[in-house]
mmCIF file with all atom_site columns, C-alpha atoms in Angstrom:
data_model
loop_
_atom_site.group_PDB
_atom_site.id
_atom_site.type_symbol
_atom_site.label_atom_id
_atom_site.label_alt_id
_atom_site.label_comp_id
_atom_site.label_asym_id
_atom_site.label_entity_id
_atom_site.label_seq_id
_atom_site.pdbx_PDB_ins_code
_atom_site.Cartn_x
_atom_site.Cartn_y
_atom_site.Cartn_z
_atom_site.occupancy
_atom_site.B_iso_or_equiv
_atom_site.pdbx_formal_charge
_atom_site.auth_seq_id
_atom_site.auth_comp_id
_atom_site.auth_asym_id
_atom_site.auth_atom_id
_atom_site.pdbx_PDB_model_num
ATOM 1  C CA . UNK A 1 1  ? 107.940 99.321  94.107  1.00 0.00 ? 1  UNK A CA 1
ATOM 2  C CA . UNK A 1 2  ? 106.758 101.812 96.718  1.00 0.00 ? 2  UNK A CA 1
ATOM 3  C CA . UNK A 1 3  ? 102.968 101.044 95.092  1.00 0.00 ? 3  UNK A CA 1
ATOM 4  C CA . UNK A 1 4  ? 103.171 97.527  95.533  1.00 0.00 ? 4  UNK A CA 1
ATOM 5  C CA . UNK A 1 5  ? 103.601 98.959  99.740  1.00 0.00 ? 5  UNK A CA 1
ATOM 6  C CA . UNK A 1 6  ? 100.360 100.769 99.685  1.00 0.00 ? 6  UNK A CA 1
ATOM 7  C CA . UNK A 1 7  ? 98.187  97.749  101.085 1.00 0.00 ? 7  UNK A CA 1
ATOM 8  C CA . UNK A 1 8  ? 95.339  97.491  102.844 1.00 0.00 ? 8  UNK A CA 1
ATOM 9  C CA . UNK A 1 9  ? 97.510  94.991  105.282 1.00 0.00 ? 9  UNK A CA 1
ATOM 10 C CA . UNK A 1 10 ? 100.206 97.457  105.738 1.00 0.00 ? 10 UNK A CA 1
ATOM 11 C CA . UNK A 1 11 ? 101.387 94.450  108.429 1.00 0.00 ? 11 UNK A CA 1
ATOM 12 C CA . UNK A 1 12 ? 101.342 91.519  106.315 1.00 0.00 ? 12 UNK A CA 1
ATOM 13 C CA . UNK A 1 13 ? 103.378 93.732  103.625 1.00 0.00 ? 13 UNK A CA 1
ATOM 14 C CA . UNK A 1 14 ? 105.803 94.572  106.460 1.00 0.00 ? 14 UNK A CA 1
ATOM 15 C CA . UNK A 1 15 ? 106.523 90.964  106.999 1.00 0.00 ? 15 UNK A CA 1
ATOM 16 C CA . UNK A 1 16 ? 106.985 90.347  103.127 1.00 0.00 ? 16 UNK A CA 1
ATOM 17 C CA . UNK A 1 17 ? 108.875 93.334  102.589 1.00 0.00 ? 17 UNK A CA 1
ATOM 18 C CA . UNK A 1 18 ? 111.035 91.938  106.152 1.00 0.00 ? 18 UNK A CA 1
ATOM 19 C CA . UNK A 1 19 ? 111.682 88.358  104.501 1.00 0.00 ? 19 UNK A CA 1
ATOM 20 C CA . UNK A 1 20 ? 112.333 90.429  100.563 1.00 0.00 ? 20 UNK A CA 1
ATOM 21 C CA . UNK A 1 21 ? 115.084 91.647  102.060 1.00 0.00 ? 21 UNK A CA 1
ATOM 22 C CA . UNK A 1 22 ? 116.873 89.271  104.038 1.00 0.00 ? 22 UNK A CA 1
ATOM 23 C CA . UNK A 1 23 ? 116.292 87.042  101.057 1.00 0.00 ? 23 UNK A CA 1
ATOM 24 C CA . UNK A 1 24 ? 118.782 89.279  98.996  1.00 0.00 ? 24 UNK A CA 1
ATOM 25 C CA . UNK A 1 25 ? 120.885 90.554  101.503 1.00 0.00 ? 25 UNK A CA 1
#
């Protein structure tokens, strides 16, 4: 999982990881 965070839009992944987790919680 922490992989998938290495991005070269460390933003954009911030936002996905942001709306992955008030999905499931």
């Amino acid at each position: 999982m922490a992989q998938v965070l290495v991005v070269d839009d460390s933003s954009t992944v911030r936002n996905e990881v942001c709306d992955f987790l008030k999905a499931n919680g």
